[in-house]
XYZ file of C-alpha atoms in Angstrom:
589
model
C 8.149 -19.768 -25.265
C 7.773 -16.632 -25.634
C 5.220 -14.322 -24.894
C 5.703 -12.939 -28.211
C 3.149 -13.440 -30.605
C 1.461 -15.401 -27.930
C -1.371 -13.889 -29.402
C -2.555 -15.418 -32.734
C -0.981 -18.692 -30.750
C -4.098 -17.757 -29.235
C -6.597 -17.839 -32.022
C -4.225 -20.849 -33.685
C -5.311 -23.209 -30.356
C -9.011 -22.161 -30.356
C -9.224 -23.046 -33.507
C -7.335 -26.878 -33.860
C -9.847 -27.306 -30.467
C -12.659 -26.402 -32.394
C -14.904 -30.030 -32.344
C -13.275 -33.027 -34.686
C -10.285 -31.027 -35.350
C -8.429 -30.873 -32.265
C -4.603 -31.779 -32.434
C -3.612 -35.225 -30.586
C -0.497 -36.691 -29.666
C 1.421 -39.756 -30.894
C -0.567 -42.299 -28.563
C -3.916 -40.957 -30.532
C -5.232 -39.834 -27.070
C -7.231 -35.974 -26.528
C -4.407 -33.535 -24.278
C -5.484 -33.660 -20.458
C -6.478 -30.969 -18.882
C -4.263 -33.512 -15.883
C -1.605 -32.493 -16.560
C -1.826 -28.823 -15.728
C -2.848 -30.029 -11.245
C -0.515 -28.913 -9.944
C 1.149 -25.631 -8.182
C 1.994 -22.421 -10.625
C 3.919 -19.230 -10.545
C 4.329 -16.360 -13.182
C 5.987 -12.770 -12.300
C 6.606 -9.731 -14.536
C 8.655 -7.345 -14.107
C 7.473 -3.895 -14.889
C 10.354 -1.727 -14.564
C 10.895 1.885 -13.430
C 13.456 1.405 -16.283
C 14.963 4.853 -15.113
C 17.654 4.220 -12.439
C 21.122 4.866 -11.981
C 23.311 8.152 -11.621
C 21.871 11.427 -12.433
C 23.545 14.825 -11.993
C 23.142 18.020 -11.960
C 24.709 21.063 -13.460
C 24.362 25.445 -13.573
C 25.355 27.751 -15.669
C 24.659 30.724 -14.362
C 21.374 31.067 -13.868
C 19.876 27.915 -15.883
C 20.295 24.073 -14.857
C 20.905 20.745 -17.099
C 20.289 16.999 -15.938
C 22.110 14.355 -16.892
C 20.662 11.067 -16.972
C 20.341 7.859 -19.158
C 23.027 9.418 -21.244
C 20.631 12.247 -21.598
C 21.309 15.702 -21.449
C 17.683 17.555 -20.066
C 16.392 21.228 -19.471
C 16.230 22.148 -16.183
C 12.739 24.338 -16.095
C 13.231 26.821 -12.439
C 10.234 27.645 -11.046
C 10.040 29.159 -7.678
C 13.082 28.111 -5.986
C 12.306 24.507 -7.695
C 13.797 22.305 -9.977
C 12.239 20.242 -12.643
C 13.199 17.658 -16.413
C 11.184 15.304 -17.154
C 12.514 11.574 -20.001
C 11.320 11.174 -22.770
C 8.949 8.927 -23.789
C 7.345 9.165 -20.355
C 9.729 7.605 -18.469
C 9.453 10.066 -15.715
C 10.032 12.983 -14.115
C 12.064 15.613 -11.578
C 11.010 17.892 -8.909
C 13.260 19.327 -6.569
C 15.349 22.452 -4.413
C 18.012 23.735 -3.202
C 18.112 22.937 0.090
C 20.392 24.211 2.864
C 23.852 22.630 3.675
C 23.981 22.818 -0.253
C 22.433 19.137 -1.769
C 19.657 19.237 -4.139
C 16.568 16.645 -2.465
C 13.366 16.469 -4.446
C 11.109 13.087 -4.999
C 11.188 11.163 -8.660
C 8.266 10.198 -10.574
C 8.119 7.087 -12.783
C 6.294 6.244 -15.076
C 2.441 4.971 -14.532
C 2.523 0.673 -15.139
C -0.406 -2.071 -15.544
C 0.286 -2.702 -11.634
C -1.254 0.848 -10.619
C 2.256 0.031 -8.074
C 4.537 3.216 -9.133
C 5.219 6.126 -5.780
C 6.829 9.332 -5.720
C 10.230 8.441 -4.006
C 12.510 10.594 -2.586
C 15.940 11.507 -4.191
C 18.985 12.894 -2.484
C 21.911 15.044 -4.557
C 24.862 15.972 -2.723
C 28.164 18.239 -3.987
C 30.839 17.730 -6.898
C 32.536 19.992 -7.508
C 31.379 23.839 -7.431
C 27.902 24.588 -9.279
C 27.592 20.453 -10.132
C 25.337 18.064 -8.213
C 24.953 13.467 -7.511
C 22.734 11.567 -7.264
C 21.531 8.012 -7.817
C 18.165 7.546 -8.617
C 17.460 3.272 -6.761
C 13.366 2.959 -6.237
C 12.028 1.818 -3.348
C 11.025 -1.074 -5.306
C 10.436 -2.544 -7.705
C 7.722 -2.899 -10.518
C 6.754 -6.480 -10.468
C 3.314 -8.118 -10.853
C 2.923 -11.731 -9.107
C 0.523 -14.558 -9.817
C 0.125 -18.367 -8.276
C -2.243 -20.603 -10.000
C -3.278 -23.146 -8.081
C -5.502 -25.746 -10.035
C -6.791 -29.368 -8.914
C -8.635 -31.921 -10.318
C -12.290 -31.185 -9.221
C -14.475 -35.236 -8.148
C -16.335 -34.822 -11.361
C -13.102 -34.457 -13.163
C -12.707 -30.807 -14.429
C -9.683 -28.580 -12.747
C -10.723 -26.245 -10.269
C -8.267 -23.650 -9.849
C -7.736 -20.069 -8.066
C -5.128 -16.928 -8.557
C -3.398 -15.577 -5.537
C -1.710 -11.772 -6.234
C 0.115 -10.410 -3.289
C 0.530 -6.876 -4.333
C -3.263 -6.413 -4.967
C -4.811 -9.858 -4.524
C -6.336 -9.953 -7.949
C -7.719 -13.538 -7.125
C -9.836 -12.915 -4.608
C -11.391 -9.888 -7.153
C -12.104 -11.582 -10.459
C -13.227 -15.028 -8.515
C -11.270 -17.455 -10.546
C -12.682 -21.039 -10.110
C -11.693 -22.997 -13.134
C -8.923 -23.536 -14.877
C -10.182 -25.186 -18.820
C -8.390 -26.411 -21.274
C -9.222 -27.108 -25.500
C -7.240 -28.545 -27.515
C -3.542 -26.327 -26.778
C -5.868 -23.741 -25.555
C -6.780 -22.267 -21.924
C -8.881 -20.128 -20.436
C -9.269 -19.399 -16.836
C -13.194 -18.844 -15.403
C -14.815 -17.096 -12.536
C -17.235 -17.948 -10.180
C -20.527 -16.219 -11.569
C -21.368 -13.499 -10.081
C -24.954 -11.026 -9.725
C -22.305 -8.634 -11.666
C -22.816 -9.140 -15.151
C -18.972 -10.100 -16.549
C -17.121 -11.718 -18.580
C -17.212 -15.645 -17.292
C -13.624 -15.291 -19.125
C -10.992 -13.971 -17.191
C -7.021 -14.848 -19.149
C -6.556 -16.508 -22.035
C -3.684 -18.482 -22.829
C -1.821 -21.380 -23.883
C -0.184 -24.210 -22.758
C 3.252 -25.966 -24.113
C 3.538 -29.233 -23.177
C 6.534 -29.941 -25.069
C 8.522 -26.436 -22.119
C 5.386 -26.906 -19.796
C 4.380 -23.367 -19.861
C 1.437 -22.121 -19.202
C 1.102 -18.658 -21.062
C -1.887 -16.101 -19.650
C -3.279 -12.838 -20.421
C -4.158 -10.206 -17.990
C -5.834 -7.196 -20.444
C -5.936 -4.889 -17.590
C -2.139 -6.050 -16.314
C -0.161 -5.683 -18.512
C -0.353 -8.209 -21.267
C 0.839 -11.709 -20.798
C 2.652 -14.641 -18.398
C 4.069 -17.048 -18.089
C 3.279 -19.474 -15.966
C 6.060 -22.839 -15.201
C 5.186 -24.932 -12.061
C 6.415 -23.998 -8.946
C 8.820 -26.442 -7.319
C 10.435 -26.538 -3.922
C 10.399 -24.603 -0.765
C 7.781 -21.374 -2.916
C 7.332 -18.148 -1.576
C 3.057 -18.851 -1.778
C 3.384 -20.713 1.858
C 3.985 -18.544 4.283
C 7.149 -20.146 4.464
C 7.690 -23.337 1.491
C 6.823 -26.588 1.674
C 7.663 -27.945 4.435
C 8.901 -25.373 7.036
C 10.866 -26.105 10.323
C 9.378 -25.635 13.492
C 9.298 -22.497 14.911
C 11.806 -21.147 17.275
C 11.897 -17.503 18.439
C 15.409 -16.685 17.771
C 15.425 -13.949 20.329
C 16.101 -9.255 19.999
C 15.298 -8.486 16.511
C 18.604 -6.856 14.579
C 19.611 -3.598 15.859
C 19.848 -1.532 13.005
C 20.393 2.753 12.574
C 16.300 3.389 12.375
C 15.308 4.384 16.053
C 14.066 1.061 16.790
C 16.597 -0.141 20.375
C 15.847 -3.789 20.373
C 15.243 -6.107 23.577
C 13.531 -9.943 23.675
C 9.802 -11.103 24.666
C 11.318 -12.104 28.069
C 13.742 -8.653 28.639
C 9.504 -7.189 28.628
C 7.214 -9.501 30.259
C 5.655 -11.112 26.991
C 5.543 -15.100 26.848
C 7.577 -16.450 24.400
C 5.429 -19.519 23.941
C 2.804 -18.173 23.646
C 4.348 -16.063 20.352
C 6.000 -19.138 19.096
C 2.106 -20.789 19.100
C 1.315 -17.644 17.291
C 3.451 -17.343 14.581
C 3.758 -21.035 13.869
C -0.032 -20.568 13.396
C 0.955 -18.821 10.595
C 3.266 -20.775 9.658
C 0.678 -23.889 9.269
C -1.350 -21.927 7.843
C -2.759 -25.062 5.257
C -3.554 -22.137 1.804
C -5.306 -24.071 0.278
C -7.974 -20.877 -1.125
C -8.154 -17.147 -2.363
C -9.899 -16.762 0.799
C -6.960 -17.856 3.133
C -5.226 -15.872 5.803
C -2.275 -14.266 4.024
C 0.208 -12.385 6.881
C 2.846 -10.647 5.361
C 4.905 -10.043 8.520
C 4.213 -9.071 12.574
C 6.046 -6.904 14.743
C 5.232 -6.393 18.643
C 7.315 -3.147 20.344
C 6.612 -2.679 24.201
C 7.894 0.033 26.758
C 9.829 1.597 23.138
C 11.509 -1.888 21.739
C 10.835 -3.757 19.205
C 11.219 -7.387 20.586
C 9.164 -9.732 17.505
C 10.108 -9.394 13.660
C 8.600 -11.968 12.058
C 7.949 -12.173 8.521
C 5.621 -14.530 5.935
C 5.848 -15.447 1.967
C 9.089 -13.721 1.230
C 8.301 -10.433 2.538
C 11.591 -7.986 4.450
C 12.104 -5.643 6.608
C 14.103 -3.418 3.560
C 11.142 -4.896 1.715
C 7.780 -1.864 2.149
C 4.882 -2.424 2.266
C 1.602 -1.346 1.049
C -0.618 0.493 3.756
C -3.540 1.359 2.043
C -5.284 3.869 4.075
C -2.987 3.016 7.254
C -1.743 5.248 5.704
C -4.722 7.496 5.904
C -3.807 7.668 9.772
C 0.757 8.532 8.621
C -1.933 12.059 6.658
C -3.192 13.229 10.020
C 0.488 12.701 11.332
C 1.958 15.272 9.293
C -0.969 17.552 9.219
C -0.728 17.526 13.466
C 3.938 17.666 12.733
C 2.955 21.391 10.744
C 1.148 21.507 13.152
C 3.050 21.641 16.393
C 5.829 23.037 14.082
C 4.205 25.992 13.642
C 2.507 26.551 9.742
C -0.453 28.978 10.099
C -3.073 26.133 10.745
C -5.396 24.888 13.037
C -7.633 22.296 13.118
C -10.278 24.474 13.835
C -8.978 26.029 10.159
C -12.059 26.414 7.491
C -11.506 24.798 4.640
C -12.661 26.945 1.944
C -11.391 29.707 3.670
C -7.405 28.404 3.263
C -8.102 26.598 -0.294
C -9.282 30.134 -1.661
C -6.716 32.710 -0.496
C -7.549 33.735 2.848
C -10.778 34.655 1.440
C -14.275 32.839 1.507
C -15.510 32.018 -1.898
C -18.071 34.345 -2.797
C -22.271 33.057 -2.801
C -20.316 30.188 -0.939
C -22.828 27.086 0.209
C -23.336 28.231 4.070
C -22.237 24.364 5.014
C -19.054 24.146 3.397
C -18.267 27.671 5.517
C -18.130 26.203 8.287
C -16.707 22.996 6.869
C -12.824 23.113 9.357
C -9.306 20.823 8.421
C -10.484 18.623 11.415
C -13.683 17.569 10.009
C -11.501 16.270 6.283
C -9.562 14.048 9.336
C -12.070 13.263 11.729
C -14.340 11.687 8.638
C -17.335 15.061 9.098
C -16.955 16.709 6.594
C -20.104 15.973 4.853
C -19.211 15.389 2.281
C -21.922 12.948 -0.387
C -19.299 10.792 -0.467
C -18.664 7.460 0.822
C -16.469 4.788 -0.835
C -19.443 2.205 -0.156
C -21.951 3.697 -1.734
C -21.017 3.540 -5.738
C -23.617 6.658 -5.903
C -21.884 8.827 -4.328
C -20.113 10.979 -6.343
C -16.471 11.993 -4.294
C -16.268 8.039 -3.576
C -12.592 7.199 -4.124
C -13.453 5.446 -7.046
C -15.280 8.292 -7.884
C -12.540 10.171 -7.994
C -9.374 8.769 -9.769
C -12.118 8.254 -12.768
C -13.423 11.333 -12.780
C -10.485 12.552 -15.290
C -9.245 14.913 -13.047
C -5.769 15.861 -12.438
C -6.232 17.918 -8.875
C -8.108 16.387 -6.549
C -7.996 19.489 -4.352
C -10.201 20.900 -6.579
C -12.538 18.044 -7.520
C -13.413 17.438 -3.920
C -13.916 21.542 -3.788
C -16.735 20.879 -6.149
C -18.713 17.791 -4.306
C -22.134 18.923 -3.743
C -22.829 18.791 -0.126
C -25.082 15.384 1.907
C -25.144 17.070 6.210
C -23.944 19.307 7.705
C -20.228 19.570 8.621
C -20.335 17.340 12.218
C -23.292 15.525 12.242
C -21.768 12.542 11.471
C -18.967 10.278 9.640
C -18.986 8.697 7.061
C -15.232 6.310 5.069
C -14.538 8.367 2.265
C -10.802 8.932 1.792
C -11.948 12.143 -0.327
C -11.902 13.279 3.038
C -8.004 13.070 4.463
C -6.594 13.410 0.597
C -8.001 17.425 0.891
C -5.862 17.274 3.894
C -3.231 17.473 2.637
C -4.327 20.023 0.266
C -4.839 22.847 2.991
C -0.877 21.654 4.520
C 0.368 22.645 0.919
C -1.216 25.775 0.865
C -1.139 26.935 4.637
C 3.510 26.150 4.493
C 3.381 27.034 0.303
C 5.655 23.947 -0.088
C 4.240 20.065 -1.600
C 4.000 18.602 1.084
C 5.760 15.960 0.852
C 8.515 17.626 1.434
C 6.327 18.321 4.263
C 6.584 14.990 5.193
C 10.621 14.956 4.572
C 11.614 17.729 6.758
C 8.330 16.737 9.677
C 8.418 13.502 10.202
C 10.567 11.224 7.663
C 13.988 13.162 8.954
C 12.744 13.226 12.722
C 11.694 9.440 12.633
C 14.675 7.395 10.448
C 12.279 6.958 7.150
C 14.378 6.911 4.419
C 12.908 4.618 2.401
C 9.245 4.714 1.603
C 6.888 6.145 -1.484
C 3.486 8.216 -1.968
C 1.540 7.573 -4.113
C -0.331 11.179 -6.692
C -2.924 12.864 -7.897
C -2.516 13.209 -12.138
C -2.027 16.148 -11.061
C 1.908 14.387 -8.664
C -0.441 15.971 -5.076
C 0.237 13.434 -2.590
C -2.614 10.818 -2.464
C -3.562 11.792 0.893
C -6.228 8.379 0.711
C -3.586 5.942 0.921
C -1.592 3.692 -0.637
C 1.619 5.155 0.615
C 4.403 1.988 1.432
C 6.708 2.099 3.963
C 9.497 -0.186 5.684
C 7.431 -2.297 8.127
C 9.536 -1.091 10.565
C 8.986 2.123 9.530
C 5.233 2.790 9.181
C 5.447 0.764 12.863
C 6.358 4.143 14.304
C 4.039 6.292 14.048
C 2.144 3.858 16.336
C 5.181 4.339 18.738
C 5.138 8.006 18.321
C 0.965 8.583 19.504
C 2.323 5.930 22.715
C 5.298 8.701 23.213
C 2.088 11.428 23.663
C 3.565 12.909 20.636
C 7.436 12.370 20.949
C 10.248 10.191 19.329
C 13.597 9.884 20.715
C 12.706 12.867 23.170
C 11.795 15.514 20.280
C 8.606 16.310 20.086
C 6.245 15.956 17.135
C 3.280 16.031 17.818
C 1.633 18.225 20.468
C 0.069 15.960 23.386
C -2.978 17.545 22.633
C -3.171 16.634 19.063
C -2.150 12.748 19.683
C -5.038 13.255 22.531
C -7.625 14.622 19.957
C -6.813 11.966 16.941
C -6.649 8.446 19.211
C -10.810 9.742 20.808
C -13.431 8.402 20.164
C -15.179 11.504 18.246
C -17.510 8.816 15.806
C -18.967 5.884 14.550
C -17.873 4.901 11.251
C -20.432 1.177 11.090
C -20.032 0.312 14.343
C -16.530 1.526 15.249
C -15.713 4.571 16.422
C -13.750 6.821 14.853
C -10.933 9.965 15.758
C -8.518 12.001 13.692
C -7.814 8.945 10.735
C -7.074 6.452 13.506
C -9.908 4.044 14.623
C -11.157 3.525 18.292
C -11.229 0.522 20.861
C -11.893 -1.463 23.549
C -10.316 -4.922 23.044
C -10.677 -7.828 25.529
C -7.654 -8.172 28.291
C -8.096 -10.897 31.120
C -11.098 -10.513 32.917
C -10.778 -6.415 31.960
C -10.712 -4.012 28.525
C -7.790 -2.048 27.218
C -8.199 1.369 25.384
C -6.876 1.327 21.667
C -6.083 2.770 18.442
C -5.697 1.248 14.938
C -3.989 2.592 12.048
C -6.158 0.102 9.732
C -5.583 -0.364 5.697
C -8.019 -2.753 3.080
C -5.444 -5.876 2.894
C -4.812 -6.389 6.972
C -2.299 -2.980 7.940
C -2.460 -3.364 10.990
C -0.721 -0.348 14.080
C -2.645 -1.405 17.379
C -1.118 1.459 20.078
C -2.542 -0.126 23.564
C -1.164 2.628 26.028
C -2.114 0.865 29.264
C 0.130 -2.065 28.680
C 2.913 0.381 26.087
C 2.732 -2.308 23.724
C 2.266 -1.507 19.922
C 1.689 -4.535 17.549
C 2.062 -3.890 13.348
C 0.630 -6.533 11.198
C 0.835 -6.554 7.429
C -0.921 -8.987 5.257
C -2.196 -9.602 1.393
C -6.118 -9.841 1.896
C -6.781 -7.022 -0.378
C -10.318 -6.622 -0.158
C -11.700 -9.657 1.603
C -13.540 -10.171 4.546
C -10.291 -12.159 6.339
C -7.927 -10.030 6.987
C -10.802 -8.565 9.886
C -8.953 -11.693 11.128
C -5.664 -9.732 11.906
C -7.945 -7.905 14.422
C -10.530 -9.961 15.837
C -8.436 -13.526 15.937
C -4.164 -12.329 15.882
C -4.207 -9.326 18.806
C -7.145 -9.469 20.676
C -6.722 -13.120 20.972
C -2.966 -14.280 20.540
C -1.006 -11.720 21.443
C -2.834 -9.555 24.275
C -2.846 -12.874 26.044
C 0.564 -12.850 25.635
C 1.264 -9.890 27.681
C 2.770 -10.106 31.571
């Protein structure tokens, strides 16, 4: 059954389900909810539709772009080229680089999944005044639901959703699947917060064994079909083979030398046990830990790379707030490269063109770049406080296109440097400071100073509505690539012999400067003391919602990266409380 016209079907289905009017099968028995027991899967592709060859031509001082069979005018503004496809299908921003290439970024159309990311595009010369490239998105914008329905002792049908892209199942708290005739609905757990009981409504078509559900906030209709075989709902299928370490990860031209666990003094049996524990994890609840990848590097060599739930080394992974640490890396790289910028740079002076605004609040006058990176700006912007005018949700819902301007208008709660409060507005504004200092979008600065040297080729940044890269989190990177920022910090700022960050910046960023909750915080890096044998070892980490972790343990010359999909669920803390300190560290000799 196609999704077309399903709204009308739902109305009709619920109408015939009224008492005394429900349709009966041939046996004159009412339809049973028992038929819906089992594992179901639905997945939709939302694009991007814009992909394929891209050609830019120059005639005199004007440019045109050819894409998707259209010839489009290209606007030139301060050395940059801009064009956009009609009907909000996406837009391009780039510039002519030394060597004759055009390098820029593709901004996809908006999506109901919220998963679109700006990605780099390179066009190379193909004759006089002609550049050719290809737009191949780093990842398709897909949205997936797994629905596991099981009969309860009371005869009702319990159910829960898993959604690897956003973990909407945990957010929606689905607990039951109800059938009335051939109409169905998903019911959420009761909550103190006022909310509709129904998460989704739809129909079941017995002859096709199709369960169609309508999710109004996630793109509409999803067709669920029974999931048979070795489903990716499980870490490695329903009946996984016993795990055996297969040796050094695949060597690639990405800057990672590889070696075996034995080569670097890590106990193979202990790591095999850890991986087997992940593989054996029963997916019995939306609150079960879902680990997507585990990578380990020691002595500068990648020695373990294991993925689960169909994730893999060539698929970018959501990093959430762990990419705040990448924001700090970018700022540090710009300082090292000679940008007119210091950690002590006053925020309001540089954001106002080199002079403080008239009648500026004295507290704002004292705010520096370091205050932004250390979450100690003093803004009233606690992300955990719904009343705080600068919290992250408020920023995204404010209607403001330029988030830098949103931040600058915020009221102050404390003196800068007095205390640290977790607020994504802070590192995002740090990118605004970087932009004013360099005179270019941080997208270009990142590619030139970080992505290029670290051989990070496949990535995506989220942006605010004005097209500024969002420094508060959510960038997508390949797992091996994102782990590189941990190795860069462990190397005291160098990668393959090239200095990216100063030693002083690395030391400052990884220090215990403030407390946020019960944890130490530096410059967008969290500070840890981890148990190791009969002592503790200092560590620091990039941490993101869902279970995105890159731990750096200098005393052991060790970097650990774990990626997961438990967004907004406290089970994610099992990674930093159990997997890293209790399963991996004891294996390190």
